[in-house]
Amino acid sequence: MMALRAVNTCSLFRTASPPPLFALQYHFCHFKTLQYGRYIKFGFQSNIIRCDSFYCHGGSIRSCSVHSLVNSVMEELAAIRKRKRVCSAIKLTSSGELLNDKLVNRVLEKGLLLEFKKDSDRVLLAVAQRPDGKKNWMVYDQNGVMSSIKPQQVTYIVPGVENFDYTEISKFIQKAQDNLDPSLLEFAWVELLEKNKSVTPEELAEMIFGSVEPLESYCAHLLLSKDEIYFTVLETRGSCALYGPRPATQVEELINRKLAREAAEKDLHEFLQLLKSAKAMPSHAKPSKSSWMIEEKIQEKIESLEAYAIDACKSDGQKKTAGMILKAMGMAKAASSAVNLLIDIGYFPVHVNLDLLKLNIATDHSDEVISAAENLVLASVDPDKTNRKDLTDLKVYAIDVDEADELDDALSATRLQDGRIKVWIHVADPAQYVQPGSTMDRTAMRRGTSVFLPTATYPMFPEKLAMEGMSLKQGEVCNAVSVSVVLHPDGCIAEYSVDNSIIKPTYMLTYESASELLHLNLEEEAELRLLSEAAARRLQWRRQQGAVDTTTLETRIKVANPEDPEPSINLYVENQADPAMRLVSEMMILCGEVIATYGSCHNIPLPYRGQPQSNIDVSAFAHLPEGPVRSAAIVRIMRAAEFDFRKPIRHGILGIPGYVQFTSPIRRYMDLLAHYQVKAFLRGESPPFSAGQLEGMASIVNMQARVARRLCNSSLRYWIIEFLKRQPKERRYHALILRFIKDRVAALLLVEVGFQASAWVSVGRHIGDEIQVLVEEAHARDDILSLKEVIQGN
């Protein structure tokens, strides 16, 4: 298409050409009055002529002032000849279109209005002031800041501007923002895609605004540079860029992505409003945890935050979602921030057990398992009914902690005519309900152990089965496996037996009440005194065999209402050297030795537990005070227990030739395995598991037990620190120096709470000394406990 130019006062008629796209978009005619003058609105000067123009759907007719029609034609022909001469040296676009002189990089000059990249996130407008060195330029930006920029930072030079006043930049930006209409790009894209043409910002300005003036050109540049859908950069040369329309399929995909992103942003905004609303509510009015799970979109975001809080994100998307939420809430992208946010909205309780979530400990049984447990209790079939020894005439003592729900062992004793003591260790018989390989058995194996926390108990078996079926009950006839032992006067085993039995527990005693009965020395409780005497003999005999005393203080905590922000904490410190605790522990050790001996005699594969360190020189610790200080020193050098599944191995610490844990089959799966094996032998059957099978199962169970032990220890530590935090600041605690960690930093045992911590102690203090300390700082969530020694006289 050729335009014919005229001069002087002749009229110019152009062939039909498309009107500017804004005219097509809004379907209205646009009229401009002829103007001639100096355009100074935005601080620059330019001589321009605007001709009267009339745009309509079918084309345009323009009239303007002309010089010479002939001269115009000659100029056009000369331009065509010039283009033909240089076409071989001109690059082509991807569509084959000539770049021609589209990308002519402008040289920086004083007064030019330019756009530059301040940093990765910011693009600013500025006015060039003066060179700074060989290549850099000093500029005044839209914020009134003078800075030096490199040429490669320049992203666009606004055409048609000279000597721009930098104080007018903000007005220029505002006018540009007012004129931006991204929908114009779609119209331009349709036409350019159809013609397979590229475009510069100035050409786009002419196309959609009908003008290449500075403001319109900059608006076109903004539309193109910020566009992520319709156009892509084909070529750049300095601050100049050439854009091409994207393929229709790609545009459709990008639009769908944009719509999805906008929908996600809307969902995020609504979710943030929910979070802010929940945070502002008082504690009693906050939404319940279940209410966050009703709507899938909300549930996904909450679960992302929860996973982020415990470092358990399942995907990068989940991690990204949580990070966006925290950032939008003005919080650091850290696990602790997610924890605090979930606490603030009421999703987590203030004292949420993060380790319980991190370690993925099962806290509930499935409906299938609960139903199976109920059926087992109702069926109550005893495969050993005809092979049980009736021991209901014995006085039976069950001694445990006061909050115990599962009672799985009890004790009896009598004195024989020859003066020797005979004791019975009665153990609950869960194997009468659970068969190896059954659903209930597999459930117990996966758990490995019951989990006892200050805030809750998570039993290995469903509660109905564990407490109503398996557990021993006072005054009721109960099935059991009873180990009877006759002791020589020196405490060693004279004879023993292992039998299925029937018992009727007489007393359910706490350690405290059992110790009180022993102290009262009541005549009617002669059997309890016999048990205590037997325990003393056993302890003496074991020490003669090399047993090492590791008794210390042990802490128990019960938290009655853990969901409350300020729950009540009940702390108990137990001395393992207490007579009742000594009595029970000695009988449990005795039972373990008998089962190991029994298994060895009858070649029964069992989880034989041993401690290879049988040569500890206790005399090396004789200088330390007997009790917790000496025990702590010995425990530090003890090696881990070992297992053999074919024959007993010596347990050096206990001072016995073999040991099998047998007395907690409701709470520990390894004990239940021993029951399976022993009870099969009592029936005259082959044991259900070989030594190799036991070894494989034990590796899984012991791993679960270690995880549970870690959880129990961390939970106990949390609540002890929380307990100390609530005590009066001036309260003083007695502490034993267990050892020195470094220089004057000592490991201490807080006697009143049975808890180990560290603190700096003054010169002159020694291991075993008792000092007084104050709690300076205690933060359970951050596992911080700071103690300060109380110097005498202060």
JSON list of C-alpha atoms in Angstrom, two decimals, residues 403-607:
[
{"chain": "A", "resi": 403, "resn": "GLU", "atom": "CA", "xyz": [-3.16, -44.07, 86.52]},
{"chain": "A", "resi": 404, "resn": "ALA", "atom": "CA", "xyz": [-2.45, -47.47, 84.95]},
{"chain": "A", "resi": 405, "resn": "ASP", "atom": "CA", "xyz": [-5.29, -48.65, 82.71]},
{"chain": "A", "resi": 406, "resn": "GLU", "atom": "CA", "xyz": [-3.73, -51.90, 81.53]},
{"chain": "A", "resi": 407, "resn": "LEU", "atom": "CA", "xyz": [-2.78, -54.23, 84.41]},
{"chain": "A", "resi": 408, "resn": "ASP", "atom": "CA", "xyz": [-0.73, -57.06, 83.01]},
{"chain": "A", "resi": 409, "resn": "ASP", "atom": "CA", "xyz": [1.18, -58.50, 85.99]},
{"chain": "A", "resi": 410, "resn": "ALA", "atom": "CA", "xyz": [0.57, -59.38, 89.63]},
{"chain": "A", "resi": 411, "resn": "LEU", "atom": "CA", "xyz": [2.47, -61.16, 92.44]},
{"chain": "A", "resi": 412, "resn": "SER", "atom": "CA", "xyz": [1.93, -63.82, 95.10]},
{"chain": "A", "resi": 413, "resn": "ALA", "atom": "CA", "xyz": [4.20, -65.42, 97.73]},
{"chain": "A", "resi": 414, "resn": "THR", "atom": "CA", "xyz": [4.17, -68.04, 100.43]},
{"chain": "A", "resi": 415, "resn": "ARG", "atom": "CA", "xyz": [6.70, -69.63, 102.75]},
{"chain": "A", "resi": 416, "resn": "LEU", "atom": "CA", "xyz": [7.24, -73.35, 102.32]},
{"chain": "A", "resi": 417, "resn": "GLN", "atom": "CA", "xyz": [7.56, -75.75, 105.23]},
{"chain": "A", "resi": 418, "resn": "ASP", "atom": "CA", "xyz": [11.32, -75.89, 104.77]},
{"chain": "A", "resi": 419, "resn": "GLY", "atom": "CA", "xyz": [11.51, -72.12, 105.19]},
{"chain": "A", "resi": 420, "resn": "ARG", "atom": "CA", "xyz": [12.17, -71.28, 101.56]},
{"chain": "A", "resi": 421, "resn": "ILE", "atom": "CA", "xyz": [10.09, -68.65, 99.81]},
{"chain": "A", "resi": 422, "resn": "LYS", "atom": "CA", "xyz": [7.96, -69.49, 96.82]},
{"chain": "A", "resi": 423, "resn": "VAL", "atom": "CA", "xyz": [6.80, -66.63, 94.62]},
{"chain": "A", "resi": 424, "resn": "TRP", "atom": "CA", "xyz": [4.45, -66.41, 91.66]},
{"chain": "A", "resi": 425, "resn": "ILE", "atom": "CA", "xyz": [4.61, -63.85, 88.91]},
{"chain": "A", "resi": 426, "resn": "HIS", "atom": "CA", "xyz": [1.20, -63.84, 87.24]},
{"chain": "A", "resi": 427, "resn": "VAL", "atom": "CA", "xyz": [1.11, -62.31, 83.76]},
{"chain": "A", "resi": 428, "resn": "ALA", "atom": "CA", "xyz": [-2.02, -61.40, 81.77]},
{"chain": "A", "resi": 429, "resn": "ASP", "atom": "CA", "xyz": [-2.76, -63.79, 78.91]},
{"chain": "A", "resi": 430, "resn": "PRO", "atom": "CA", "xyz": [-3.62, -61.74, 75.78]},
{"chain": "A", "resi": 431, "resn": "ALA", "atom": "CA", "xyz": [-2.66, -64.69, 73.55]},
{"chain": "A", "resi": 432, "resn": "GLN", "atom": "CA", "xyz": [-5.96, -66.32, 74.49]},
{"chain": "A", "resi": 433, "resn": "TYR", "atom": "CA", "xyz": [-7.63, -63.61, 72.36]},
{"chain": "A", "resi": 434, "resn": "VAL", "atom": "CA", "xyz": [-5.05, -62.91, 69.67]},
{"chain": "A", "resi": 435, "resn": "GLN", "atom": "CA", "xyz": [-3.70, -65.46, 67.24]},
{"chain": "A", "resi": 436, "resn": "PRO", "atom": "CA", "xyz": [-0.40, -64.95, 65.36]},
{"chain": "A", "resi": 437, "resn": "GLY", "atom": "CA", "xyz": [-1.00, -63.47, 61.92]},
{"chain": "A", "resi": 438, "resn": "SER", "atom": "CA", "xyz": [-4.53, -62.26, 62.70]},
{"chain": "A", "resi": 439, "resn": "THR", "atom": "CA", "xyz": [-5.75, -58.72, 62.03]},
{"chain": "A", "resi": 440, "resn": "MET", "atom": "CA", "xyz": [-5.35, -57.87, 65.70]},
{"chain": "A", "resi": 441, "resn": "ASP", "atom": "CA", "xyz": [-1.85, -59.33, 65.80]},
{"chain": "A", "resi": 442, "resn": "ARG", "atom": "CA", "xyz": [-0.72, -57.36, 62.73]},
{"chain": "A", "resi": 443, "resn": "THR", "atom": "CA", "xyz": [-2.14, -54.17, 64.24]},
{"chain": "A", "resi": 444, "resn": "ALA", "atom": "CA", "xyz": [-0.20, -54.72, 67.46]},
{"chain": "A", "resi": 445, "resn": "MET", "atom": "CA", "xyz": [2.98, -55.50, 65.55]},
{"chain": "A", "resi": 446, "resn": "ARG", "atom": "CA", "xyz": [2.76, -52.28, 63.51]},
{"chain": "A", "resi": 447, "resn": "ARG", "atom": "CA", "xyz": [2.48, -50.27, 66.72]},
{"chain": "A", "resi": 448, "resn": "GLY", "atom": "CA", "xyz": [5.08, -52.28, 68.58]},
{"chain": "A", "resi": 449, "resn": "THR", "atom": "CA", "xyz": [4.16, -50.83, 71.96]},
{"chain": "A", "resi": 450, "resn": "SER", "atom": "CA", "xyz": [1.61, -48.81, 73.87]},
{"chain": "A", "resi": 451, "resn": "VAL", "atom": "CA", "xyz": [2.56, -45.15, 74.09]},
{"chain": "A", "resi": 452, "resn": "PHE", "atom": "CA", "xyz": [2.27, -43.44, 77.45]},
{"chain": "A", "resi": 453, "resn": "LEU", "atom": "CA", "xyz": [2.41, -39.65, 77.29]},
{"chain": "A", "resi": 454, "resn": "PRO", "atom": "CA", "xyz": [1.69, -37.05, 79.98]},
{"chain": "A", "resi": 455, "resn": "THR", "atom": "CA", "xyz": [-1.39, -36.03, 78.00]},
{"chain": "A", "resi": 456, "resn": "ALA", "atom": "CA", "xyz": [-2.76, -39.37, 76.79]},
{"chain": "A", "resi": 457, "resn": "THR", "atom": "CA", "xyz": [-2.24, -43.11, 76.41]},
{"chain": "A", "resi": 458, "resn": "TYR", "atom": "CA", "xyz": [-2.31, -44.75, 72.98]},
{"chain": "A", "resi": 459, "resn": "PRO", "atom": "CA", "xyz": [-2.70, -48.50, 73.62]},
{"chain": "A", "resi": 460, "resn": "MET", "atom": "CA", "xyz": [-1.22, -51.21, 71.41]},
{"chain": "A", "resi": 461, "resn": "PHE", "atom": "CA", "xyz": [-4.62, -52.94, 71.40]},
{"chain": "A", "resi": 462, "resn": "PRO", "atom": "CA", "xyz": [-8.03, -51.22, 71.26]},
{"chain": "A", "resi": 463, "resn": "GLU", "atom": "CA", "xyz": [-9.13, -50.13, 74.73]},
{"chain": "A", "resi": 464, "resn": "LYS", "atom": "CA", "xyz": [-12.11, -52.46, 74.96]},
{"chain": "A", "resi": 465, "resn": "LEU", "atom": "CA", "xyz": [-9.95, -55.51, 74.29]},
{"chain": "A", "resi": 466, "resn": "ALA", "atom": "CA", "xyz": [-6.95, -54.35, 76.35]},
{"chain": "A", "resi": 467, "resn": "MET", "atom": "CA", "xyz": [-8.84, -53.18, 79.42]},
{"chain": "A", "resi": 468, "resn": "GLU", "atom": "CA", "xyz": [-11.99, -55.31, 79.46]},
{"chain": "A", "resi": 469, "resn": "GLY", "atom": "CA", "xyz": [-10.67, -58.55, 78.03]},
{"chain": "A", "resi": 470, "resn": "MET", "atom": "CA", "xyz": [-6.93, -58.85, 78.56]},
{"chain": "A", "resi": 471, "resn": "SER", "atom": "CA", "xyz": [-6.27, -56.80, 81.68]},
{"chain": "A", "resi": 472, "resn": "LEU", "atom": "CA", "xyz": [-6.21, -58.28, 85.18]},
{"chain": "A", "resi": 473, "resn": "LYS", "atom": "CA", "xyz": [-9.10, -57.04, 87.36]},
{"chain": "A", "resi": 474, "resn": "GLN", "atom": "CA", "xyz": [-9.44, -56.88, 91.10]},
{"chain": "A", "resi": 475, "resn": "GLY", "atom": "CA", "xyz": [-11.84, -59.45, 92.58]},
{"chain": "A", "resi": 476, "resn": "GLU", "atom": "CA", "xyz": [-12.52, -61.16, 89.23]},
{"chain": "A", "resi": 477, "resn": "VAL", "atom": "CA", "xyz": [-11.36, -64.53, 87.98]},
{"chain": "A", "resi": 478, "resn": "CYS", "atom": "CA", "xyz": [-8.75, -63.89, 85.29]},
{"chain": "A", "resi": 479, "resn": "ASN", "atom": "CA", "xyz": [-6.79, -66.09, 82.94]},
{"chain": "A", "resi": 480, "resn": "ALA", "atom": "CA", "xyz": [-3.03, -65.73, 83.24]},
{"chain": "A", "resi": 481, "resn": "VAL", "atom": "CA", "xyz": [0.34, -67.32, 82.59]},
{"chain": "A", "resi": 482, "resn": "SER", "atom": "CA", "xyz": [1.93, -67.90, 86.00]},
{"chain": "A", "resi": 483, "resn": "VAL", "atom": "CA", "xyz": [5.64, -68.35, 86.62]},
{"chain": "A", "resi": 484, "resn": "SER", "atom": "CA", "xyz": [6.33, -69.90, 90.03]},
{"chain": "A", "resi": 485, "resn": "VAL", "atom": "CA", "xyz": [9.79, -69.86, 91.58]},
{"chain": "A", "resi": 486, "resn": "VAL", "atom": "CA", "xyz": [11.23, -71.40, 94.72]},
{"chain": "A", "resi": 487, "resn": "LEU", "atom": "CA", "xyz": [14.27, -69.48, 95.93]},
{"chain": "A", "resi": 488, "resn": "HIS", "atom": "CA", "xyz": [17.27, -70.77, 97.81]},
{"chain": "A", "resi": 489, "resn": "PRO", "atom": "CA", "xyz": [18.08, -68.74, 100.91]},
{"chain": "A", "resi": 490, "resn": "ASP", "atom": "CA", "xyz": [20.82, -66.91, 98.98]},
{"chain": "A", "resi": 491, "resn": "GLY", "atom": "CA", "xyz": [18.32, -65.78, 96.33]},
{"chain": "A", "resi": 492, "resn": "CYS", "atom": "CA", "xyz": [19.18, -68.05, 93.44]},
{"chain": "A", "resi": 493, "resn": "ILE", "atom": "CA", "xyz": [16.54, -70.16, 91.69]},
{"chain": "A", "resi": 494, "resn": "ALA", "atom": "CA", "xyz": [15.95, -73.59, 93.23]},
{"chain": "A", "resi": 495, "resn": "GLU", "atom": "CA", "xyz": [13.03, -74.71, 91.09]},
{"chain": "A", "resi": 496, "resn": "TYR", "atom": "CA", "xyz": [10.45, -73.16, 88.77]},
{"chain": "A", "resi": 497, "resn": "SER", "atom": "CA", "xyz": [7.41, -73.86, 86.60]},
{"chain": "A", "resi": 498, "resn": "VAL", "atom": "CA", "xyz": [5.48, -72.11, 83.85]},
{"chain": "A", "resi": 499, "resn": "ASP", "atom": "CA", "xyz": [1.73, -72.77, 83.62]},
{"chain": "A", "resi": 500, "resn": "ASN", "atom": "CA", "xyz": [-1.49, -71.47, 82.16]},
{"chain": "A", "resi": 501, "resn": "SER", "atom": "CA", "xyz": [-3.49, -70.45, 85.20]},
{"chain": "A", "resi": 502, "resn": "ILE", "atom": "CA", "xyz": [-6.60, -68.94, 86.74]},
{"chain": "A", "resi": 503, "resn": "ILE", "atom": "CA", "xyz": [-6.12, -66.22, 89.38]},
{"chain": "A", "resi": 504, "resn": "LYS", "atom": "CA", "xyz": [-8.29, -63.82, 91.33]},
{"chain": "A", "resi": 505, "resn": "PRO", "atom": "CA", "xyz": [-6.40, -60.54, 92.07]},
{"chain": "A", "resi": 506, "resn": "THR", "atom": "CA", "xyz": [-6.92, -59.47, 95.68]},
{"chain": "A", "resi": 507, "resn": "TYR", "atom": "CA", "xyz": [-5.42, -55.96, 95.74]},
{"chain": "A", "resi": 508, "resn": "MET", "atom": "CA", "xyz": [-4.72, -53.28, 93.18]},
{"chain": "A", "resi": 509, "resn": "LEU", "atom": "CA", "xyz": [-2.04, -51.15, 94.83]},
{"chain": "A", "resi": 510, "resn": "THR", "atom": "CA", "xyz": [-0.11, -48.08, 93.77]},
{"chain": "A", "resi": 511, "resn": "TYR", "atom": "CA", "xyz": [3.60, -47.97, 94.52]},
{"chain": "A", "resi": 512, "resn": "GLU", "atom": "CA", "xyz": [2.91, -45.42, 97.22]},
{"chain": "A", "resi": 513, "resn": "SER", "atom": "CA", "xyz": [0.27, -47.55, 98.97]},
{"chain": "A", "resi": 514, "resn": "ALA", "atom": "CA", "xyz": [2.39, -50.72, 98.67]},
{"chain": "A", "resi": 515, "resn": "SER", "atom": "CA", "xyz": [5.36, -48.89, 100.24]},
{"chain": "A", "resi": 516, "resn": "GLU", "atom": "CA", "xyz": [3.12, -47.67, 103.05]},
{"chain": "A", "resi": 517, "resn": "LEU", "atom": "CA", "xyz": [1.87, -51.23, 103.73]},
{"chain": "A", "resi": 518, "resn": "LEU", "atom": "CA", "xyz": [5.44, -52.49, 103.85]},
{"chain": "A", "resi": 519, "resn": "HIS", "atom": "CA", "xyz": [6.36, -49.72, 106.24]},
{"chain": "A", "resi": 520, "resn": "LEU", "atom": "CA", "xyz": [3.41, -50.55, 108.53]},
{"chain": "A", "resi": 521, "resn": "ASN", "atom": "CA", "xyz": [4.50, -54.21, 108.58]},
{"chain": "A", "resi": 522, "resn": "LEU", "atom": "CA", "xyz": [0.95, -55.45, 109.11]},
{"chain": "A", "resi": 523, "resn": "GLU", "atom": "CA", "xyz": [0.56, -59.08, 110.18]},
{"chain": "A", "resi": 524, "resn": "GLU", "atom": "CA", "xyz": [-2.34, -59.64, 107.80]},
{"chain": "A", "resi": 525, "resn": "GLU", "atom": "CA", "xyz": [-0.13, -58.64, 104.86]},
{"chain": "A", "resi": 526, "resn": "ALA", "atom": "CA", "xyz": [2.52, -61.30, 105.52]},
{"chain": "A", "resi": 527, "resn": "GLU", "atom": "CA", "xyz": [2.54, -62.27, 101.81]},
{"chain": "A", "resi": 528, "resn": "LEU", "atom": "CA", "xyz": [3.58, -58.73, 100.84]},
{"chain": "A", "resi": 529, "resn": "ARG", "atom": "CA", "xyz": [6.44, -58.88, 103.36]},
{"chain": "A", "resi": 530, "resn": "LEU", "atom": "CA", "xyz": [7.51, -62.25, 101.86]},
{"chain": "A", "resi": 531, "resn": "LEU", "atom": "CA", "xyz": [7.63, -60.67, 98.43]},
{"chain": "A", "resi": 532, "resn": "SER", "atom": "CA", "xyz": [9.79, -57.85, 99.81]},
{"chain": "A", "resi": 533, "resn": "GLU", "atom": "CA", "xyz": [12.10, -60.38, 101.48]},
{"chain": "A", "resi": 534, "resn": "ALA", "atom": "CA", "xyz": [12.38, -62.40, 98.28]},
{"chain": "A", "resi": 535, "resn": "ALA", "atom": "CA", "xyz": [13.19, -59.20, 96.35]},
{"chain": "A", "resi": 536, "resn": "ALA", "atom": "CA", "xyz": [15.95, -58.30, 98.81]},
{"chain": "A", "resi": 537, "resn": "ARG", "atom": "CA", "xyz": [17.50, -61.77, 98.49]},
{"chain": "A", "resi": 538, "resn": "ARG", "atom": "CA", "xyz": [17.35, -61.57, 94.72]},
{"chain": "A", "resi": 539, "resn": "LEU", "atom": "CA", "xyz": [19.01, -58.18, 94.65]},
{"chain": "A", "resi": 540, "resn": "GLN", "atom": "CA", "xyz": [21.80, -59.40, 96.90]},
{"chain": "A", "resi": 541, "resn": "TRP", "atom": "CA", "xyz": [22.33, -62.50, 94.76]},
{"chain": "A", "resi": 542, "resn": "ARG", "atom": "CA", "xyz": [22.39, -60.52, 91.50]},
{"chain": "A", "resi": 543, "resn": "ARG", "atom": "CA", "xyz": [24.96, -58.11, 92.88]},
{"chain": "A", "resi": 544, "resn": "GLN", "atom": "CA", "xyz": [27.14, -61.08, 93.73]},
{"chain": "A", "resi": 545, "resn": "GLN", "atom": "CA", "xyz": [26.83, -62.12, 90.09]},
{"chain": "A", "resi": 546, "resn": "GLY", "atom": "CA", "xyz": [28.10, -58.72, 88.93]},
{"chain": "A", "resi": 547, "resn": "ALA", "atom": "CA", "xyz": [24.82, -56.81, 88.60]},
{"chain": "A", "resi": 548, "resn": "VAL", "atom": "CA", "xyz": [25.21, -53.05, 88.44]},
{"chain": "A", "resi": 549, "resn": "ASP", "atom": "CA", "xyz": [22.79, -50.82, 90.35]},
{"chain": "A", "resi": 550, "resn": "THR", "atom": "CA", "xyz": [21.45, -48.09, 88.03]},
{"chain": "A", "resi": 551, "resn": "THR", "atom": "CA", "xyz": [18.53, -46.90, 90.15]},
{"chain": "A", "resi": 552, "resn": "THR", "atom": "CA", "xyz": [17.79, -43.19, 89.90]},
{"chain": "A", "resi": 553, "resn": "LEU", "atom": "CA", "xyz": [14.93, -40.70, 90.15]},
{"chain": "A", "resi": 554, "resn": "GLU", "atom": "CA", "xyz": [12.16, -41.08, 87.62]},
{"chain": "A", "resi": 555, "resn": "THR", "atom": "CA", "xyz": [9.56, -38.44, 86.77]},
{"chain": "A", "resi": 556, "resn": "ARG", "atom": "CA", "xyz": [5.93, -39.00, 85.86]},
{"chain": "A", "resi": 557, "resn": "ILE", "atom": "CA", "xyz": [3.60, -36.24, 84.72]},
{"chain": "A", "resi": 558, "resn": "LYS", "atom": "CA", "xyz": [-0.14, -36.27, 84.15]},
{"chain": "A", "resi": 559, "resn": "VAL", "atom": "CA", "xyz": [-1.78, -33.38, 82.30]},
{"chain": "A", "resi": 560, "resn": "ALA", "atom": "CA", "xyz": [-5.51, -33.46, 82.94]},
{"chain": "A", "resi": 561, "resn": "ASN", "atom": "CA", "xyz": [-6.77, -31.05, 80.28]},
{"chain": "A", "resi": 562, "resn": "PRO", "atom": "CA", "xyz": [-4.04, -30.70, 77.61]},
{"chain": "A", "resi": 563, "resn": "GLU", "atom": "CA", "xyz": [-6.29, -28.86, 75.13]},
{"chain": "A", "resi": 564, "resn": "ASP", "atom": "CA", "xyz": [-6.60, -25.88, 77.47]},
{"chain": "A", "resi": 565, "resn": "PRO", "atom": "CA", "xyz": [-4.10, -23.00, 77.15]},
{"chain": "A", "resi": 566, "resn": "GLU", "atom": "CA", "xyz": [-3.27, -23.39, 80.86]},
{"chain": "A", "resi": 567, "resn": "PRO", "atom": "CA", "xyz": [-3.77, -27.10, 81.68]},
{"chain": "A", "resi": 568, "resn": "SER", "atom": "CA", "xyz": [-3.18, -28.47, 85.17]},
{"chain": "A", "resi": 569, "resn": "ILE", "atom": "CA", "xyz": [0.11, -30.38, 85.54]},
{"chain": "A", "resi": 570, "resn": "ASN", "atom": "CA", "xyz": [0.61, -33.05, 88.18]},
{"chain": "A", "resi": 571, "resn": "LEU", "atom": "CA", "xyz": [4.22, -34.09, 88.65]},
{"chain": "A", "resi": 572, "resn": "TYR", "atom": "CA", "xyz": [5.45, -37.14, 90.57]},
{"chain": "A", "resi": 573, "resn": "VAL", "atom": "CA", "xyz": [9.06, -38.06, 91.28]},
{"chain": "A", "resi": 574, "resn": "GLU", "atom": "CA", "xyz": [9.68, -41.74, 91.94]},
{"chain": "A", "resi": 575, "resn": "ASN", "atom": "CA", "xyz": [12.83, -43.09, 93.54]},
{"chain": "A", "resi": 576, "resn": "GLN", "atom": "CA", "xyz": [13.55, -46.42, 91.91]},
{"chain": "A", "resi": 577, "resn": "ALA", "atom": "CA", "xyz": [15.20, -47.49, 95.17]},
{"chain": "A", "resi": 578, "resn": "ASP", "atom": "CA", "xyz": [11.80, -47.25, 96.89]},
{"chain": "A", "resi": 579, "resn": "PRO", "atom": "CA", "xyz": [10.92, -50.62, 98.53]},
{"chain": "A", "resi": 580, "resn": "ALA", "atom": "CA", "xyz": [7.78, -51.21, 96.47]},
{"chain": "A", "resi": 581, "resn": "MET", "atom": "CA", "xyz": [9.50, -50.31, 93.20]},
{"chain": "A", "resi": 582, "resn": "ARG", "atom": "CA", "xyz": [12.44, -52.55, 94.14]},
{"chain": "A", "resi": 583, "resn": "LEU", "atom": "CA", "xyz": [10.03, -55.36, 94.90]},
{"chain": "A", "resi": 584, "resn": "VAL", "atom": "CA", "xyz": [8.25, -55.16, 91.54]},
{"chain": "A", "resi": 585, "resn": "SER", "atom": "CA", "xyz": [11.41, -54.71, 89.45]},
{"chain": "A", "resi": 586, "resn": "GLU", "atom": "CA", "xyz": [13.12, -57.70, 91.13]},
{"chain": "A", "resi": 587, "resn": "MET", "atom": "CA", "xyz": [10.12, -59.95, 90.46]},
{"chain": "A", "resi": 588, "resn": "MET", "atom": "CA", "xyz": [10.02, -58.86, 86.82]},
{"chain": "A", "resi": 589, "resn": "ILE", "atom": "CA", "xyz": [13.72, -59.63, 86.43]},
{"chain": "A", "resi": 590, "resn": "LEU", "atom": "CA", "xyz": [13.20, -63.00, 88.12]},
{"chain": "A", "resi": 591, "resn": "CYS", "atom": "CA", "xyz": [10.37, -63.84, 85.70]},
{"chain": "A", "resi": 592, "resn": "GLY", "atom": "CA", "xyz": [12.59, -62.89, 82.74]},
{"chain": "A", "resi": 593, "resn": "GLU", "atom": "CA", "xyz": [15.36, -65.16, 83.97]},
{"chain": "A", "resi": 594, "resn": "VAL", "atom": "CA", "xyz": [12.97, -68.11, 84.44]},
{"chain": "A", "resi": 595, "resn": "ILE", "atom": "CA", "xyz": [11.48, -67.75, 80.93]},
{"chain": "A", "resi": 596, "resn": "ALA", "atom": "CA", "xyz": [15.00, -67.61, 79.43]},
{"chain": "A", "resi": 597, "resn": "THR", "atom": "CA", "xyz": [15.95, -70.76, 81.34]},
{"chain": "A", "resi": 598, "resn": "TYR", "atom": "CA", "xyz": [12.68, -72.45, 80.35]},
{"chain": "A", "resi": 599, "resn": "GLY", "atom": "CA", "xyz": [13.20, -71.58, 76.68]},
{"chain": "A", "resi": 600, "resn": "SER", "atom": "CA", "xyz": [16.78, -72.80, 76.76]},
{"chain": "A", "resi": 601, "resn": "CYS", "atom": "CA", "xyz": [15.82, -76.14, 78.33]},
{"chain": "A", "resi": 602, "resn": "HIS", "atom": "CA", "xyz": [13.11, -76.79, 75.73]},
{"chain": "A", "resi": 603, "resn": "ASN", "atom": "CA", "xyz": [14.87, -75.24, 72.67]},
{"chain": "A", "resi": 604, "resn": "ILE", "atom": "CA", "xyz": [12.18, -72.61, 72.21]},
{"chain": "A", "resi": 605, "resn": "PRO", "atom": "CA", "xyz": [13.12, -69.69, 69.92]},
{"chain": "A", "resi": 606, "resn": "LEU", "atom": "CA", "xyz": [12.58, -66.55, 71.99]},
{"chain": "A", "resi": 607, "resn": "PRO", "atom": "CA", "xyz": [13.71, -62.90, 71.96]}
]
